[in-house]
Coordinates of C-alpha atoms and ligand atoms in Angstrom, one line a residue:
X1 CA -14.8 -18.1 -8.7
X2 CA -15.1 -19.2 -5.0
X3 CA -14.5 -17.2 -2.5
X4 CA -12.9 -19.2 1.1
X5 CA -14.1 -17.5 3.9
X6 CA -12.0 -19.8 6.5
X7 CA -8.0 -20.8 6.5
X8 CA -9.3 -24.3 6.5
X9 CA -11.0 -24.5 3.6
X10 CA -8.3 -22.2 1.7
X11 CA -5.7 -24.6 3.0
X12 CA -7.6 -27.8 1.1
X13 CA -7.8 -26.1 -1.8
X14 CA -4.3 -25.0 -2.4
X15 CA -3.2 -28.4 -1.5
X16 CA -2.7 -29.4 -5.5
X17 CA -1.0 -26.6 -5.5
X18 CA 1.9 -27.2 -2.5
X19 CA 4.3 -29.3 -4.6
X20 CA 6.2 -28.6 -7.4
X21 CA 3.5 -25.3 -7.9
X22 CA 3.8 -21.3 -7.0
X23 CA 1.5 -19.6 -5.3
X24 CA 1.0 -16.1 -5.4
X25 CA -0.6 -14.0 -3.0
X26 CA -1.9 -10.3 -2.9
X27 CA -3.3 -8.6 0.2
X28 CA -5.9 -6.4 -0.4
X29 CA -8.8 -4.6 1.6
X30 CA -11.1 -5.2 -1.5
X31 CA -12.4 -2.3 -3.1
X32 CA -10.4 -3.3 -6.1
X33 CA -9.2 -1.6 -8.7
X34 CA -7.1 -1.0 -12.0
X35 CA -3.9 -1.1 -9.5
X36 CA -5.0 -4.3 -7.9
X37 CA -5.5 -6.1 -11.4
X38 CA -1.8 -5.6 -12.5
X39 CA -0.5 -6.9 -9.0
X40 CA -2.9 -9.9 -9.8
X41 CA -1.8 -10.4 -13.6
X42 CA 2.0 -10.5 -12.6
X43 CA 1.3 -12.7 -9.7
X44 CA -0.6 -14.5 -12.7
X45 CA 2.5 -14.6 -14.6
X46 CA 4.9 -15.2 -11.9
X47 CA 2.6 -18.7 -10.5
X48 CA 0.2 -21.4 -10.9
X49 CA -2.2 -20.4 -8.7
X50 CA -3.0 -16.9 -7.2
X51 CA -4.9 -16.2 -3.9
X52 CA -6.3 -12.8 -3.4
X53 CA -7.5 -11.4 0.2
X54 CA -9.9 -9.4 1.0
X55 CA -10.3 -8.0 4.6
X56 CA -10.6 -4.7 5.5
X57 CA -8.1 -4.8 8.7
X58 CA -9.6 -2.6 11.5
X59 CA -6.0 -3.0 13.6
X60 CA -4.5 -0.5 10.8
X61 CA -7.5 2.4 11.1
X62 CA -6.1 4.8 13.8
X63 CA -9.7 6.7 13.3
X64 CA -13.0 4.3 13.7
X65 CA -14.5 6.7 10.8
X66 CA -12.0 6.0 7.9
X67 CA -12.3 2.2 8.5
X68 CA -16.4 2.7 9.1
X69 CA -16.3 4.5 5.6
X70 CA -14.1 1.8 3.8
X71 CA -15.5 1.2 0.6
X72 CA -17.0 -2.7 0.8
X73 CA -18.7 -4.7 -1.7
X74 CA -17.2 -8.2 -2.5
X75 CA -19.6 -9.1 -4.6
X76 CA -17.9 -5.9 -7.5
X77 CA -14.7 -7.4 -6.2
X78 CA -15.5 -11.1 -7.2
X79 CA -17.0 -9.8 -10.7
X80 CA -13.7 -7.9 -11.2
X81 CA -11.6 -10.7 -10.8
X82 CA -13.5 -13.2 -12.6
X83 CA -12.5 -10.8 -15.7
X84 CA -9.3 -12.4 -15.3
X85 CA -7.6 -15.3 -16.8
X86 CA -6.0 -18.0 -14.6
X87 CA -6.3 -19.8 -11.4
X88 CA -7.6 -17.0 -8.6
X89 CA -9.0 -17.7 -5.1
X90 CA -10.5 -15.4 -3.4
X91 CA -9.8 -15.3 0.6
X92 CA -12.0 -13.3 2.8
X93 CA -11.4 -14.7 6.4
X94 CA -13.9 -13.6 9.3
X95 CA -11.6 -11.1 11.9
X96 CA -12.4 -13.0 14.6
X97 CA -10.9 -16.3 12.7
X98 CA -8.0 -14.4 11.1
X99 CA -6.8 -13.4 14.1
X100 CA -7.3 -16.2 16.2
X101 CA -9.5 -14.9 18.7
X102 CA -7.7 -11.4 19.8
X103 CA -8.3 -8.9 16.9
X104 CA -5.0 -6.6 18.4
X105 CA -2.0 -5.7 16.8
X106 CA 1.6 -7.0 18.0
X107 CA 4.4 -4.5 18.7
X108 CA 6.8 -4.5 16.1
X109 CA 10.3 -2.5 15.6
X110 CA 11.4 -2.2 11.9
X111 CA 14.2 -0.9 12.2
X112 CA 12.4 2.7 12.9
X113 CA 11.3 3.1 9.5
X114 CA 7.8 2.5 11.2
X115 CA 8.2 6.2 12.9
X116 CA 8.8 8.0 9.9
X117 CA 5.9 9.7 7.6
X118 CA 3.0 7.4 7.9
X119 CA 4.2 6.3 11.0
X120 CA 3.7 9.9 12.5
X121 CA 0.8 10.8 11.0
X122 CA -0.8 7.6 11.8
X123 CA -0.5 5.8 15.3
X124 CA -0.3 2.2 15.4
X125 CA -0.7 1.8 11.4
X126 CA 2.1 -0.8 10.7
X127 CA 1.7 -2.4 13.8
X128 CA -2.0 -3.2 12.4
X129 CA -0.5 -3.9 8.9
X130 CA 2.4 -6.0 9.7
X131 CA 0.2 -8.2 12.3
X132 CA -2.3 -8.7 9.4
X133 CA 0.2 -9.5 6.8
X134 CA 1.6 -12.0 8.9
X135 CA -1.3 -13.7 9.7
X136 CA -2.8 -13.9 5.6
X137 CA 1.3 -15.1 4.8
X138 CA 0.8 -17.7 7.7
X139 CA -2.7 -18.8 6.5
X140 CA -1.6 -18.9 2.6
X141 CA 1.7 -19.7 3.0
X142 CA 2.6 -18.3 -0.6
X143 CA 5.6 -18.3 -2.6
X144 CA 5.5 -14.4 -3.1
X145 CA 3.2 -11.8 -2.1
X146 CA 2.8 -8.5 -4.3
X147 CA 2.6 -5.2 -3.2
X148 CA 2.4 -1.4 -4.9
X149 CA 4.4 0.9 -4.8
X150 CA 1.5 3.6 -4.3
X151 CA 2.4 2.1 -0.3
X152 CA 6.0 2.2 -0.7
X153 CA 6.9 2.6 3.1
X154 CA 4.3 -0.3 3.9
X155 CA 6.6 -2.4 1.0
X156 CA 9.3 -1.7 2.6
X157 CA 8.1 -2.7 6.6
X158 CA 6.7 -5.5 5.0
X159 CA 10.1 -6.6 3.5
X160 CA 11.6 -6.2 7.4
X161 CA 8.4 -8.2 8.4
X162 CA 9.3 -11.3 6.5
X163 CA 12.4 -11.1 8.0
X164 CA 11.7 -10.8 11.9
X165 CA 9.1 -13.4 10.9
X166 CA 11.5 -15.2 9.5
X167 CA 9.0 -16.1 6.5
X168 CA 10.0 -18.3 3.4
X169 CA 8.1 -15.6 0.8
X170 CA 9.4 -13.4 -1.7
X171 CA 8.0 -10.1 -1.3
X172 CA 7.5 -8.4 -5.0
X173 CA 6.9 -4.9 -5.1
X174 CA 5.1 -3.2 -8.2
X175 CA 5.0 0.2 -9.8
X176 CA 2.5 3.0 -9.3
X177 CA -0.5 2.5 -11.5
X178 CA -1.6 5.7 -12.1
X179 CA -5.4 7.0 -13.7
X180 CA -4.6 8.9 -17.4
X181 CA -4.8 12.1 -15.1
X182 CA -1.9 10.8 -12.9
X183 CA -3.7 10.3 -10.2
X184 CA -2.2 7.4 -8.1
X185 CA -5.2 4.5 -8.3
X186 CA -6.6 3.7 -4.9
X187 CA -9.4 2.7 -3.4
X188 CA -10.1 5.8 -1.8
X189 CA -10.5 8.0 -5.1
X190 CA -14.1 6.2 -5.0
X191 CA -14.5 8.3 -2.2
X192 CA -13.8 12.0 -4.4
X193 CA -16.4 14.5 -6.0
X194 CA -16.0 15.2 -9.3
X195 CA -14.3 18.6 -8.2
X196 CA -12.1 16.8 -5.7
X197 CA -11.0 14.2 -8.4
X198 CA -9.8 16.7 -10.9
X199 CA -7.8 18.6 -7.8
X200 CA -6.2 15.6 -6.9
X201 CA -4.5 15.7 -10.0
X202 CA -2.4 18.2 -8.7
X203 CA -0.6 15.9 -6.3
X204 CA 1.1 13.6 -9.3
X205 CA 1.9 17.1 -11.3
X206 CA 3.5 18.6 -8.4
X207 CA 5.6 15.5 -7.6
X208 CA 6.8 15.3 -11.2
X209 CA 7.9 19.3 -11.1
X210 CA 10.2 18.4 -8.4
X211 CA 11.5 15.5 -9.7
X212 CA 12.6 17.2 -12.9
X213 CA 14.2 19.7 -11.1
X214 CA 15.2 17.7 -8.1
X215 CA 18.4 17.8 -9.7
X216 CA 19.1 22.1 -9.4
X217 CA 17.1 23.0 -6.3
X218 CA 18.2 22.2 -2.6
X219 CA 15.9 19.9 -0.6
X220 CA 14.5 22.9 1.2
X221 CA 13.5 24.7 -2.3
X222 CA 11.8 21.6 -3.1
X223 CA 9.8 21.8 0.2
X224 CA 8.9 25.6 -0.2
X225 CA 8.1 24.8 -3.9
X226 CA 5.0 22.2 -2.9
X227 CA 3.5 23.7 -0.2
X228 CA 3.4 26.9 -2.4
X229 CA 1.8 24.9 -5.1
X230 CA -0.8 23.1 -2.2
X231 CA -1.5 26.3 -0.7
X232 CA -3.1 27.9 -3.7
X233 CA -5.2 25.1 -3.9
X234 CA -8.6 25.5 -2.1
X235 CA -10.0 21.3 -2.7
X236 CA -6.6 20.1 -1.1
X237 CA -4.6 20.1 2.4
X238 CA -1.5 19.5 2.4
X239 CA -0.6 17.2 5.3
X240 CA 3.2 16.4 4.6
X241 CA 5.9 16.5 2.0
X242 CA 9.0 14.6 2.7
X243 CA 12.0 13.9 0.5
X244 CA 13.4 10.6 2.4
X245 CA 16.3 8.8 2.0
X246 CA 14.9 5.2 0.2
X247 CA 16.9 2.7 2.5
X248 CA 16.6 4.6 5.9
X249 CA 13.4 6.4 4.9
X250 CA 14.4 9.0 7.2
X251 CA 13.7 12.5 6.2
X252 CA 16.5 14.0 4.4
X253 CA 17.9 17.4 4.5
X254 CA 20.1 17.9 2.1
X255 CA 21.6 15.5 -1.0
X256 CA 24.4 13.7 -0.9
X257 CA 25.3 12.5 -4.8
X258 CA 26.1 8.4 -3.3
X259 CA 22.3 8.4 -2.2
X260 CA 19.2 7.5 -3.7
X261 CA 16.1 9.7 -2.8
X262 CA 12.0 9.3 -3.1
X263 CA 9.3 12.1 -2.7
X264 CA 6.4 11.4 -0.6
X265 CA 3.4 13.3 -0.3
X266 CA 0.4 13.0 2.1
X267 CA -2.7 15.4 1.2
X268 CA -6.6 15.7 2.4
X269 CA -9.2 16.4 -0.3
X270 CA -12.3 17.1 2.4
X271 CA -12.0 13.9 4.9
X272 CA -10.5 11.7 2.3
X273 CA -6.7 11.4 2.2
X274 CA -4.6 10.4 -0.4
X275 CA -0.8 9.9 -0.7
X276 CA 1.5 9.3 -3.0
X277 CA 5.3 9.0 -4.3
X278 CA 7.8 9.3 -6.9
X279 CA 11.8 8.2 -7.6
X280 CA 14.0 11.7 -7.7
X281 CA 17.3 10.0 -9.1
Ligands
PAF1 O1 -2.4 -2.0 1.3 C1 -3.4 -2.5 1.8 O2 -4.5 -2.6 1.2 C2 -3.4 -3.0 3.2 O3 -2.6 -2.2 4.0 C3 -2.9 -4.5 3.3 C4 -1.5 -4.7 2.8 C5 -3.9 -5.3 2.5 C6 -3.0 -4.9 4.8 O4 -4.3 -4.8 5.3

């Protein structure tokens, strides 16, 4: 498997690939795992050829430590892929070269759903993620690009990206793939004790208790009901719970029956933090 480390040898060798062929792409910041793979196998299924990135973006850290302590090692990453079957290129671009000289982010507006949740917690996130995406679409110029749902406010900024961008990509989103605990895979669970991983479970089993009863308790109930279940917890913080409107994102406080709803959770175990979501109705 070879891994392009510059857009101008990527380019040549997706040439074959430019007519009458799909390419697939999937951002990553390496690190991957089981939740990367079925992003890769539908993009697999979906094209001819599929290009993976890997660059751990530092425009999207708002703290120097999390992006210091980034799990790296592209040489697990490359093994891991070549597990697969099918045509996979691995891209991981220099920053310097990916972004052209200036590693900064652009100022973007989607729409405000880039002030809502992640947003707030974190400063300047999308800006850094929507610059980078647009940069690897530029470089790759794919037919689709996947992303989880584990991110599902990024999915959805990068949806409005592609369209202030004015990009010819499909942007497919993915379901949650979750560890037999329930835990959401990411590439930060590397980072949890033993002790922290089994607390962590809690975040899944609490979103699923409001789910089922999403239906018979008021928004606010719901609220009082999670950070009761977070505060008994000693491993876990709490940072936010939201139930948000799916379109708007926008925080909502009580249901109307015409809308559709998601929960979304942000929570600390020690210095690592992990969120997380779920479909109420
Ligand atoms: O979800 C991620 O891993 C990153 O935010 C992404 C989309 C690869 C951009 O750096």
């Amino acid at each position: 498997m070879i891994v392009y480390n510059d857009r101008g040898s990527l380019s040549k060798a997706l040439l074959p690939f430019r007519l009458h062929k799909k390419i697939g792409l999937i951002p990553t910041m390496g690190a991957l795992h089981n939740g990367h793979l079925a992003l890769v196998k539908q993009a697999l299924e979906d094209n001819d050829c599929v290009v993976v990135s890997i660059f751990v973006n530092p425009t999207q850290f708002d703290k120097e430590a999390d992006l210091i302590k980034y799990p790296r090692n592209l040489n697990l990453d490359v093994n891991l892929l070549a597990t697969l079957e099918g045509t996979i290129l691995i891209y991981a671009p220099e920053a310097i070269q990916l972004y052209h000289g200036n590693i900064s982010s652009n100022n973007y507006s989607f729409g405000n759903i880039e002030n809502e949740m992640e947003g707030k917690y974190r400063k300047g996130h999308f800006d850094g993620v929507g610059t980078v995406v647009n940069l690897l679409l530029r470089d790759v110029e794919p037919n689709s690009a996947y992303f989880g749902e584990k991110d599902f406010q990024q999915l959805q900024i990068v949806r409005k990206l592609v369209e202030i961008e004015k990009l010819a990509v499909e942007i497919v989103g993915c379901p949650i793939v979750r560890e037999e605990s329930g835990l959401a895979m990411s590439s930060r669970n590397k980072r949890l004790s033993a002790v922290q991983l089994e607390a962590a479970t809690l975040i899944n089993k609490t979103l699923l208790e409001v789910q089922q009863k999403f239906q018979h308790l008021s928004i606010s109930k719901c609220n009082a009901l999670v950070e009761e279940r977070f505060l008994k917890n000693n491993h876990l913080t709490l940072e936010y719970f939201e139930v948000a409107n799916v379109k708007t994102l926008k925080t909502a406080k009580h249901k109307f029956s015409n809308k559709d709803y998601r929960a979304f959770i942000a929570v600390f175990a020690g210095q690592v933090r992990l969120i997380d979501n779920i479909a109420l109705n």
